[in-house]
GROMACS .gro file of C-alpha atoms in nm:
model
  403
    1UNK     CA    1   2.224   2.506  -3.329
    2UNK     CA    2   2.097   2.170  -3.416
    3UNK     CA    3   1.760   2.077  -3.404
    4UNK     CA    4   1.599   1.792  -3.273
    5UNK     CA    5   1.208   1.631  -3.242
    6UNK     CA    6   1.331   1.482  -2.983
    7UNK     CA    7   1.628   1.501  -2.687
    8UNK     CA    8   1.676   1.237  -2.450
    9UNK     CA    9   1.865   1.377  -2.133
   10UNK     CA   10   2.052   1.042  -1.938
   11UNK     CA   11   2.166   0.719  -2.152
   12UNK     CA   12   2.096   0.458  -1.877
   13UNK     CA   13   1.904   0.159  -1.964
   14UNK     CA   14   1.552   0.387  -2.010
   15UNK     CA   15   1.725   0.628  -2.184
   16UNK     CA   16   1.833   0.405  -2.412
   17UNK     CA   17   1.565   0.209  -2.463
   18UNK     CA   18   1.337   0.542  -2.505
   19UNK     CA   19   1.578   0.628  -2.827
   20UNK     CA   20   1.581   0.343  -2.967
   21UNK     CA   21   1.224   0.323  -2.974
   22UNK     CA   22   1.143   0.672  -3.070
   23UNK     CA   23   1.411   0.705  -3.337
   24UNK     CA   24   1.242   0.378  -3.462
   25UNK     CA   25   0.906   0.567  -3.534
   26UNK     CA   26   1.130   0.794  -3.797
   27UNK     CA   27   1.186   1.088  -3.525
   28UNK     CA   28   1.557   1.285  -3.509
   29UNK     CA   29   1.661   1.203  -3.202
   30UNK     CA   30   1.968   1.311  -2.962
   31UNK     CA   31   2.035   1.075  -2.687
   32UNK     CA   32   2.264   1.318  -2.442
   33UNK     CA   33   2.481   1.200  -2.137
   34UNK     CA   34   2.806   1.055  -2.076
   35UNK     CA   35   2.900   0.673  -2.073
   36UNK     CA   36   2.925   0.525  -1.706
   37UNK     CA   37   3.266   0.549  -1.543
   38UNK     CA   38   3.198   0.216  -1.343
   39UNK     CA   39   3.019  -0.081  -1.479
   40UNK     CA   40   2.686  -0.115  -1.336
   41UNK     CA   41   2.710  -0.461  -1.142
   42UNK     CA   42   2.317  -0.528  -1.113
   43UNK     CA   43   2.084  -0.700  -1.286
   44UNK     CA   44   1.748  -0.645  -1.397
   45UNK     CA   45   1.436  -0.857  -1.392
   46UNK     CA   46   1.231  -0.796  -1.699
   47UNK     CA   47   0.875  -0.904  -1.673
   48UNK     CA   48   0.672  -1.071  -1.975
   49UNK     CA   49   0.506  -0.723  -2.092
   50UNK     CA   50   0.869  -0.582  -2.151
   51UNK     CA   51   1.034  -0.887  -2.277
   52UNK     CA   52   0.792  -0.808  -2.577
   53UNK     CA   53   0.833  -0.445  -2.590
   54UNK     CA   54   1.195  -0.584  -2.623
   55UNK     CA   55   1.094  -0.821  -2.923
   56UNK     CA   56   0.929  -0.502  -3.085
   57UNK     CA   57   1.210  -0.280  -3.055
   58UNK     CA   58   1.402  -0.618  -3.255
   59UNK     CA   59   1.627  -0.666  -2.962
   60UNK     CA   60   1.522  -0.953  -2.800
   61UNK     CA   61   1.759  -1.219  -3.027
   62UNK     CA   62   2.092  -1.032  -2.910
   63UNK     CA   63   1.939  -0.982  -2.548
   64UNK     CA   64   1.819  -1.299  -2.524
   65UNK     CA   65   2.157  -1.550  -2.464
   66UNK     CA   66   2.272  -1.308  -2.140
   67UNK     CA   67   1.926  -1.380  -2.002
   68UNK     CA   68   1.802  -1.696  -1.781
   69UNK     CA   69   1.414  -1.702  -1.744
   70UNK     CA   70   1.210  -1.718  -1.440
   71UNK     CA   71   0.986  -1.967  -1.409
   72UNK     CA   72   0.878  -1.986  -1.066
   73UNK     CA   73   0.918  -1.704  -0.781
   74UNK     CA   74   0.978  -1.892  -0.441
   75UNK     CA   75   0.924  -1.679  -0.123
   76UNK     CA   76   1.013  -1.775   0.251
   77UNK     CA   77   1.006  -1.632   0.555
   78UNK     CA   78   1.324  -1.604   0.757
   79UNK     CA   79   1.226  -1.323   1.001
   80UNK     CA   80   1.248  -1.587   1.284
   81UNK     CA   81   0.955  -1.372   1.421
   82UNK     CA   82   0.667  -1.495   1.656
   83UNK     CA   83   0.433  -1.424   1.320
   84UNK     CA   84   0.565  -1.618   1.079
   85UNK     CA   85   0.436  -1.646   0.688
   86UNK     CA   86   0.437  -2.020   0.519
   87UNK     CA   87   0.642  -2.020   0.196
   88UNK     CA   88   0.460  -1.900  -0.108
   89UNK     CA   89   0.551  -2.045  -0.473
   90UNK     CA   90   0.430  -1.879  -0.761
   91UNK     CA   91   0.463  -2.111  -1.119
   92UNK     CA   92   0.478  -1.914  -1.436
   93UNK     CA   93   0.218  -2.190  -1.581
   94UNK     CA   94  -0.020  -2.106  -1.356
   95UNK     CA   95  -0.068  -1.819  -1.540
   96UNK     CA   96  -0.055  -1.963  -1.893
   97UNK     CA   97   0.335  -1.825  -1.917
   98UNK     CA   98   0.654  -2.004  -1.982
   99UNK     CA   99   0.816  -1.768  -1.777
  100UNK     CA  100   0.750  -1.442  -1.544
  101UNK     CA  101   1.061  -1.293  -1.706
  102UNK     CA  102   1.381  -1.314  -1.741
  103UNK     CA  103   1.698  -1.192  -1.525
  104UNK     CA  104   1.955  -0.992  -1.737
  105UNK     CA  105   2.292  -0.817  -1.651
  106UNK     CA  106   2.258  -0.436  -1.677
  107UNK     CA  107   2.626  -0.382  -1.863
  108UNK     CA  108   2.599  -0.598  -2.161
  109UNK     CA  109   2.249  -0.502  -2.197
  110UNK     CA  110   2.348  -0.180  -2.201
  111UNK     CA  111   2.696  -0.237  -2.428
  112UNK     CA  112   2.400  -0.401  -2.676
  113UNK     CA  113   2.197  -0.083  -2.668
  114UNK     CA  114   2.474   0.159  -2.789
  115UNK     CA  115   2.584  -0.093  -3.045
  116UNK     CA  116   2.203  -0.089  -3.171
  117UNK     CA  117   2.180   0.283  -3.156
  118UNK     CA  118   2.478   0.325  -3.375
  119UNK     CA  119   2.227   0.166  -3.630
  120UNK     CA  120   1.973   0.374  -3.643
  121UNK     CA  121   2.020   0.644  -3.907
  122UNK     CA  122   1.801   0.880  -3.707
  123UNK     CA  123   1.920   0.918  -3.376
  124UNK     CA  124   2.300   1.051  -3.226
  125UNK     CA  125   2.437   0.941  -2.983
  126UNK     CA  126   2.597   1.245  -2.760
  127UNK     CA  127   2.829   1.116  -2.525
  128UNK     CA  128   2.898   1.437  -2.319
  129UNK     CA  129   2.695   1.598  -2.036
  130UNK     CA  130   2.416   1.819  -2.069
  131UNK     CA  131   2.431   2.163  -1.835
  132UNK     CA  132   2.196   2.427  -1.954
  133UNK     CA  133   1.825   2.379  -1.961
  134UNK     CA  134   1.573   2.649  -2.120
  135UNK     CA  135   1.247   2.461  -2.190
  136UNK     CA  136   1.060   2.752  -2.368
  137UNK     CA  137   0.689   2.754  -2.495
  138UNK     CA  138   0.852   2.772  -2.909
  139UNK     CA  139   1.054   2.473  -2.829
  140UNK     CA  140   1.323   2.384  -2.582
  141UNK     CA  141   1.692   2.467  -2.572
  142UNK     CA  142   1.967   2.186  -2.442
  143UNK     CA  143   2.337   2.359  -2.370
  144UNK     CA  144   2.670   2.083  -2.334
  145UNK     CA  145   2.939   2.061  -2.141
  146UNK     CA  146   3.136   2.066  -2.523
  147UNK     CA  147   2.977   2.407  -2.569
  148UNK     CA  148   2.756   2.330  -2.856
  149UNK     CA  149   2.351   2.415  -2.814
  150UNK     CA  150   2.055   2.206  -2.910
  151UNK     CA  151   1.692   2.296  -2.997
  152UNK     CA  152   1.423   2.012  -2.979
  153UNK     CA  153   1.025   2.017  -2.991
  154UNK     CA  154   1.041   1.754  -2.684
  155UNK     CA  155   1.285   1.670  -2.394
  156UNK     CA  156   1.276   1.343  -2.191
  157UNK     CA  157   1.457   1.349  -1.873
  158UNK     CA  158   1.592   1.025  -1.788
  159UNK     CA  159   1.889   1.117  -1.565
  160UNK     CA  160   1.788   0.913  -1.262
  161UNK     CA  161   1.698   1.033  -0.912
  162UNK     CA  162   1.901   1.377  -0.909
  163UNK     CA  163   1.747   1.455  -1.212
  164UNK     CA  164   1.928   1.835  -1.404
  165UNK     CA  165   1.663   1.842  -1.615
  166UNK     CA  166   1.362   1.808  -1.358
  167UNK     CA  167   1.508   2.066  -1.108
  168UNK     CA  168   1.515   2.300  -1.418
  169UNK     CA  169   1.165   2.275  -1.517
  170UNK     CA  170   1.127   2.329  -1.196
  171UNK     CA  171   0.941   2.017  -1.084
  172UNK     CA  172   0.968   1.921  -0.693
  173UNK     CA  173   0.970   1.564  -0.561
  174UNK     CA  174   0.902   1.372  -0.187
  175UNK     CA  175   1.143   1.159  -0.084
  176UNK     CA  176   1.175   0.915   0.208
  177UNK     CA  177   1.508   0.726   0.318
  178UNK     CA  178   1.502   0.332   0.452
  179UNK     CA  179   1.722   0.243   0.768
  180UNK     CA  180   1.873   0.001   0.442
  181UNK     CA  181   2.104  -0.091   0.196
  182UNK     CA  182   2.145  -0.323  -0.063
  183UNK     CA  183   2.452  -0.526  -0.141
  184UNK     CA  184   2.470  -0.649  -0.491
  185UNK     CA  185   2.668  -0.924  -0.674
  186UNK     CA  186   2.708  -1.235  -0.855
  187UNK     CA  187   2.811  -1.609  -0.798
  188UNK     CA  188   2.844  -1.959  -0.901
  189UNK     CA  189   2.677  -2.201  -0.722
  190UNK     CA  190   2.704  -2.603  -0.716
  191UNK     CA  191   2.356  -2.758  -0.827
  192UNK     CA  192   2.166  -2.615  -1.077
  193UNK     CA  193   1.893  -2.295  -0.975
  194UNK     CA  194   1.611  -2.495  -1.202
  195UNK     CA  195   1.512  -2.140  -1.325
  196UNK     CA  196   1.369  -2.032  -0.987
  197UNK     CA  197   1.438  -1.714  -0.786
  198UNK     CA  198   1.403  -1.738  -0.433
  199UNK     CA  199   1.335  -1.464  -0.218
  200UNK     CA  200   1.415  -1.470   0.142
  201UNK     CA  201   1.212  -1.226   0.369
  202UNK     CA  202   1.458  -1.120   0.686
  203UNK     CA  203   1.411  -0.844   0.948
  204UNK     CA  204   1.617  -0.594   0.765
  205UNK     CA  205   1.477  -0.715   0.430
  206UNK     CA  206   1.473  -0.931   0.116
  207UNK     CA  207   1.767  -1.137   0.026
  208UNK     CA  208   1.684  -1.253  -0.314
  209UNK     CA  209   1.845  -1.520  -0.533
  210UNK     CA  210   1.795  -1.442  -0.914
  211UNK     CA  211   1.893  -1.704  -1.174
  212UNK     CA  212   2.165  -1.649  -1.444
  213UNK     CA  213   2.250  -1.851  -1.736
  214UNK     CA  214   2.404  -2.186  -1.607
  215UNK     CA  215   2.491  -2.276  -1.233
  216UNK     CA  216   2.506  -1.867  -1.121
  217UNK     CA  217   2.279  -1.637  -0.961
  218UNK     CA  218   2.276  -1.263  -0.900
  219UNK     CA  219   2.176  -1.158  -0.554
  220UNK     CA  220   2.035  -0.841  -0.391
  221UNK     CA  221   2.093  -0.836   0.007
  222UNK     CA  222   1.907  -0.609   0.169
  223UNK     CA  223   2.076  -0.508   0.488
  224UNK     CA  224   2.088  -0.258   0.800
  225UNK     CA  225   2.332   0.027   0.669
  226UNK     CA  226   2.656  -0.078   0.922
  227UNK     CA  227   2.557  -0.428   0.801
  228UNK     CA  228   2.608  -0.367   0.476
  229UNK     CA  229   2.947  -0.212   0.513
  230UNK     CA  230   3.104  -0.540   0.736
  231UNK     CA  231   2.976  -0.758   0.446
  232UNK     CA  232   3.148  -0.536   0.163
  233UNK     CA  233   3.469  -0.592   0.442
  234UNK     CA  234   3.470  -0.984   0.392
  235UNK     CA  235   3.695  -1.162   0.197
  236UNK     CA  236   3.567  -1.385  -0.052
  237UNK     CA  237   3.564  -1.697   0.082
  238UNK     CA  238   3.403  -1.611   0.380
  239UNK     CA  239   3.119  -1.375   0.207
  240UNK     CA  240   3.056  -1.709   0.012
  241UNK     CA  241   3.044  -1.935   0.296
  242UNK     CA  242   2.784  -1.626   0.403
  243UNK     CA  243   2.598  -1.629   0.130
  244UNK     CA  244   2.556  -2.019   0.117
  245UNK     CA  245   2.441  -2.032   0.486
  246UNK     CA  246   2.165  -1.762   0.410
  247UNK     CA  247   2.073  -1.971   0.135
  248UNK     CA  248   1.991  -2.281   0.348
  249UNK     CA  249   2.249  -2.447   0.109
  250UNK     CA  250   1.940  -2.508  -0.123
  251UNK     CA  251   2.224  -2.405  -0.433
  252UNK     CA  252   2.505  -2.597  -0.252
  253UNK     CA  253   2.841  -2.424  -0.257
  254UNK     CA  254   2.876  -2.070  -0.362
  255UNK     CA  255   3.143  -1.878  -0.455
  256UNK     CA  256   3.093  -1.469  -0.497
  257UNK     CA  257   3.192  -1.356  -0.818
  258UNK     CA  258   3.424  -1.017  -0.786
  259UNK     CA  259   3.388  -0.727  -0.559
  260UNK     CA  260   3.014  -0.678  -0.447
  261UNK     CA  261   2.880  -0.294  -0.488
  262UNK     CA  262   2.635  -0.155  -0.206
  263UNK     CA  263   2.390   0.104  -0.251
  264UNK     CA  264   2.165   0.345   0.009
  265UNK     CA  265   1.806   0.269  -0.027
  266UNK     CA  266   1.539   0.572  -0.040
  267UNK     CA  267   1.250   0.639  -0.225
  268UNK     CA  268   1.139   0.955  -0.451
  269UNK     CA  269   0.799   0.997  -0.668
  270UNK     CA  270   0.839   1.366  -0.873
  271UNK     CA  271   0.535   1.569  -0.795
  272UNK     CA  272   0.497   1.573  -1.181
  273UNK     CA  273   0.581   1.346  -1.430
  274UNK     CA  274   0.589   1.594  -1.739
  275UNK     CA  275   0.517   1.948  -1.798
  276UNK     CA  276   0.462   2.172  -2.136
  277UNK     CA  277   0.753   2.025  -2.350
  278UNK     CA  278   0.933   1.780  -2.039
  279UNK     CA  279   0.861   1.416  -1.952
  280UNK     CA  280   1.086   1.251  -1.672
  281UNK     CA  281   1.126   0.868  -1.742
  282UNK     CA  282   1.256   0.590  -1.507
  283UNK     CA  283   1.439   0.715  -1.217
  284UNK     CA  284   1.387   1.087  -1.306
  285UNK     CA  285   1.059   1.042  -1.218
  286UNK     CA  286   1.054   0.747  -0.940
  287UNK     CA  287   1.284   0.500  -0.724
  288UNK     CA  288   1.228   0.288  -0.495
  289UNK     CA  289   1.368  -0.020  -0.324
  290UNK     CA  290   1.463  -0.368  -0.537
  291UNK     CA  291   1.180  -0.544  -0.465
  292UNK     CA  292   0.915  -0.751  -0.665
  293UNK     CA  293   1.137  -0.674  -1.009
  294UNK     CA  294   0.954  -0.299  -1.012
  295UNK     CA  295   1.207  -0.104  -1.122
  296UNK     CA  296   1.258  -0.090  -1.471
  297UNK     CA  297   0.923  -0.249  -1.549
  298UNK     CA  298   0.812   0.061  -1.425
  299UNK     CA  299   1.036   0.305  -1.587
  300UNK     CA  300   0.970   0.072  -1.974
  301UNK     CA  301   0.593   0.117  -1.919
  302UNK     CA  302   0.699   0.510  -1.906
  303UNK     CA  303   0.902   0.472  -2.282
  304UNK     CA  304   0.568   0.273  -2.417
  305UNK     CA  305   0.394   0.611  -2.311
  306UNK     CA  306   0.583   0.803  -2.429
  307UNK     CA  307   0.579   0.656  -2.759
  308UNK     CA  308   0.235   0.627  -2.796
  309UNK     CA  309   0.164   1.003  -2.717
  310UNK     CA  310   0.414   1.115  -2.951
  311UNK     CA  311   0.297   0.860  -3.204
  312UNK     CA  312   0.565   0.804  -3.534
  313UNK     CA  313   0.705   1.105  -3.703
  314UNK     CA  314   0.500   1.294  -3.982
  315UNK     CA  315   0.752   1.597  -4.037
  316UNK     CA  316   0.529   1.834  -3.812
  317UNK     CA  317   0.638   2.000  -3.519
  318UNK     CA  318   0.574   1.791  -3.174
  319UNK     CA  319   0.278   1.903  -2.956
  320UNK     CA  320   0.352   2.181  -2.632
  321UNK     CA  321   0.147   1.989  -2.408
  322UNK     CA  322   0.327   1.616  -2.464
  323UNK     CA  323   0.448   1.661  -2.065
  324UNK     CA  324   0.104   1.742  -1.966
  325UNK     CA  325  -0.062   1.456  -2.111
  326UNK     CA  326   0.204   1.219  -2.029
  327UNK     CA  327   0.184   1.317  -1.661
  328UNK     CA  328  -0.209   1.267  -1.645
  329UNK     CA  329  -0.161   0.908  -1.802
  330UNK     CA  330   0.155   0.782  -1.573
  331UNK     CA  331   0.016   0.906  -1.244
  332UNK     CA  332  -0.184   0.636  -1.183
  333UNK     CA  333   0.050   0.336  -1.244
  334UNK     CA  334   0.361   0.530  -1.090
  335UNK     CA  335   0.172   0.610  -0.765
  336UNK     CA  336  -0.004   0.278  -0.684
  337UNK     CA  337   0.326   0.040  -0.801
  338UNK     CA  338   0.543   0.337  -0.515
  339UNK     CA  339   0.320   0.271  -0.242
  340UNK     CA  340   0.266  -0.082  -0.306
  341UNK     CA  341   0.674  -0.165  -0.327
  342UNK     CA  342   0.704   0.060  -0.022
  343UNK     CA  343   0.436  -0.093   0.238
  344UNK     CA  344   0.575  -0.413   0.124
  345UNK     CA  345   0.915  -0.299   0.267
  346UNK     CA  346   0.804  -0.138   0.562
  347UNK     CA  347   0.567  -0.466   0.652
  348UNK     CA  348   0.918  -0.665   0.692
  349UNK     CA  349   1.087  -0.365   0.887
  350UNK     CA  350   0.786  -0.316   1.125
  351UNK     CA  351   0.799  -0.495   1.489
  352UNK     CA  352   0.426  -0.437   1.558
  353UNK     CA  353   0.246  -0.721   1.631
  354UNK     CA  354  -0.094  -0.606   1.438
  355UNK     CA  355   0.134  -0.533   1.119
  356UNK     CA  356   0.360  -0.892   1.155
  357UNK     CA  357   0.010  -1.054   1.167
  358UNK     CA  358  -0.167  -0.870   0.857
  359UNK     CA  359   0.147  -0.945   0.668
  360UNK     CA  360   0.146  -1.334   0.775
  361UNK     CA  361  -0.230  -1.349   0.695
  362UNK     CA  362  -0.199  -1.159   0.330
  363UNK     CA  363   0.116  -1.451   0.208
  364UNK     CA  364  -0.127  -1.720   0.405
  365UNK     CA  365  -0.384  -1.624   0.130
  366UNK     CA  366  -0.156  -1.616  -0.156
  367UNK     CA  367  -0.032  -1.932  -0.042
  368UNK     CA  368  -0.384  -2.095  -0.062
  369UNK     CA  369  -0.613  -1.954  -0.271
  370UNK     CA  370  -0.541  -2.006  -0.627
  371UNK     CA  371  -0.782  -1.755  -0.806
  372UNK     CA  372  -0.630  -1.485  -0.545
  373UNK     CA  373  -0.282  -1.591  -0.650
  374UNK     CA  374  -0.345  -1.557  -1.014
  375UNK     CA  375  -0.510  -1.224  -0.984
  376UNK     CA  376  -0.204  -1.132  -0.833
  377UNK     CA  377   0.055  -1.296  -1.091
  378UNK     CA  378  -0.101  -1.160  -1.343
  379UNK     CA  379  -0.115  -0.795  -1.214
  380UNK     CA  380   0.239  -0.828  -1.156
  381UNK     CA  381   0.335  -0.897  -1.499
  382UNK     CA  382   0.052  -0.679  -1.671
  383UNK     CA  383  -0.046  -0.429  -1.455
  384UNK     CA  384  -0.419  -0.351  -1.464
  385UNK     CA  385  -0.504  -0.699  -1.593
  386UNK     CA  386  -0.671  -0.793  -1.212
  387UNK     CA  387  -0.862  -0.491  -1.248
  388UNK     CA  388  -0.963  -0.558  -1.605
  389UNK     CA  389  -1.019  -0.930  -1.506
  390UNK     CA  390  -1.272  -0.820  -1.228
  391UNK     CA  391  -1.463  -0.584  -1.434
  392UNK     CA  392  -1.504  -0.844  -1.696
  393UNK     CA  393  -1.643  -1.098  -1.431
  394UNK     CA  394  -1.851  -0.865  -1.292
  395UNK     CA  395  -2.015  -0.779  -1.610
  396UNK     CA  396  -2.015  -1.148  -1.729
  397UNK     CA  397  -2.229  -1.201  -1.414
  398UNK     CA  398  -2.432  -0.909  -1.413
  399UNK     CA  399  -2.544  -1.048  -1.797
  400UNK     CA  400  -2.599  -1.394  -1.725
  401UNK     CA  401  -2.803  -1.259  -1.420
  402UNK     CA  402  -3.021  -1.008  -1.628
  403UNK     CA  403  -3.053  -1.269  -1.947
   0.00000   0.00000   0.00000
């Protein structure tokens, strides 16, 4: 059997990212799944906090010519409701930033990652699936599809929602399903985005325009279920002539960009996030809609912990208790960004009046008051930084008042 400090279980983005940045601390790692058999269409918002998690790792520079940045975040609402929001802009410079983030295709990313890994002297890349799971209190014990067995002081599930590796440590999850789908592609459009997204708020939710590298976008449409399905149907003139009407023509003409892919939306927090010698990263651990560029900000800020608990390699054996810990310090982010994502869904699919009107009234406030909107900003792109911000106001006040 070959040992391991570490096995990664799922070679996704936060797989990947996860062994890349562990092997980088000096620890023998296994990254364990098979390669995709489709390419993954999306694309992924990165925020400022992991655009320089990216430039740590020393993969920014190859990353950074597939990206386009986002430097404003426009939002209107198209509900056609009685209770209607006003648009809200957010600017990157009001925060200081050049940009929020940037937008970034999830295959080439991805085609970068394995070319990176091949790099690093330290960590294997096992492109075959993992089936038998025996995570013992001595270490833990990975079995392949290829027949071979691995041994490993830590294992980090990142093998999305239908997680192997969390069902055999046993871990249980909640889940919740959305009367939604989301319809995802690419297209070229006729005047230049100016590095803005825009994000449409409808009845049956967002339809957001994300900006690309020249005159193209990526787009998530969030639609009823049966909706969904007719707009996979259209051909591709007419989906673009769809697109560009939803778009108030604000892009000019569009024109989609291959077949679109569609995908059920639900939600799923694990009732633990790690356990004895398991942590579950990135989907393994939580999913939830596309909205407010969550996802993977999420699941990066689980591979920074991660990292830090392990801490770089000093030839000893890895702690037993890495899952516990990890769970007590991810609970807290993971829980609060899954219920804020999903009452921000549920606000747009709700027809009762009292909820349409809190809704209207919380954008009305974004829209005008400026210290409120940079609390927020900021919070999105470092989360905890409006909490920090307020405690350090607080106390500034409390000693000026005392002095």
């Amino acid at each position: 059997m070959d040992h391991y400090d570490i096995v990664i279980i799922g070679a996704g983005l936060a797989g990947s990212l996860a062994a890349i940045a562990l092997a980088r601390q000096g620890h023998r790692v296994a990254l364990v799944g098979p390669r995709p058999a489709i390419a993954d269409g999306r694309t992924t918002a990165l925020m400022d906090q992991s655009i320089e998690y990216l430039k740590q790792l020393e993969l920014w520079n190859e990353v950074a010519p597939l990206t386009a940045p986002l430097v404003a975040i426009h939002i209107i609402d198209d509900t056609k409701r009685l209770l209607r929001a006003p648009p809200v802009n957010f600017r990157a410079a009001e925060v200081g930033l050049e940009a929020f983030g940037y937008n970034i295709p999830n295959a080439p990313f991805l085609d970068i990652l394995e070319r990176y890994e091949a790099s690093l002297p330290t960590l294997e890349r096992i492109a075959v699936a993992a089936t038998v799971f025996d995570l013992g209190d001595v270490e833990a014990r990975v079995g392949l599809a290829d027949g071979r067995m691995l041994t490993a002081d830590l294992i980090v599930g990142a093998d999305g929602r239908r997680s192997a590796v969390r069902q055999a440590a046993d871990i249980d999850t909640l889940t919740w399903s959305y009367p939604q789908a989301a319809v995802v592609l690419n297209f070229a459009h006729e005047l230049p985005h100016q590095d803005v997204s825009t994000e449409f708020h409808t009845p049956s939710g967002p339809f957001t325009q994300v900006p690309l590298p020249g005159n193209r976008s990526s787009l998530v449409w969030v639609q009823k279920p049966r909706d969904a399905e007719e707009t996979m149907k259209l051909p591709l003139e007419v989906l673009s002539r769809t697109i560009e009407e939803r778009l108030q023509s604000i892009l000019g003409k569009v024109t989609a960009e291959g077949k679109p892919q569609s995908f059920p939306l639900s939600g799923m927090t694990a009732r633990r996030f790690g356990k004895g010698r398991l942590m579950l990263v990135g989907e393994a651990a939580h999913a939830f809609p596309p909205i407010g560029a969550q996802g993977l900000n999420l699941s990066l800020r689980d591979v920074m912990t991660v990292v830090e608990l392990v801490g770089p390699a000093t030839g000893g054996r890895l702690p037993a208790d890495a899952g516990d810990r990890f769970d007590r310090e991810r609970r807290m982010d993971i829980l609060s960004r899954t219920a804020s994502v999903d009452l921000l869904n549920r606000s747009l699919l709700s027809s009762f009046l009292p909820v349409q009107a809190m809704r209207a009234v919380g954008l009305q406030l974004l829209s005008s008051a400026g210290p409120l909107r940079g609390l927020l900003m900021r919070e999105g792109i470092h989360p905890g930084s409006a909490l920090r911000s307020l405690k350090e106001g607080l106390r500034e006040t409390f000693t000026r008042r005392s002095a």
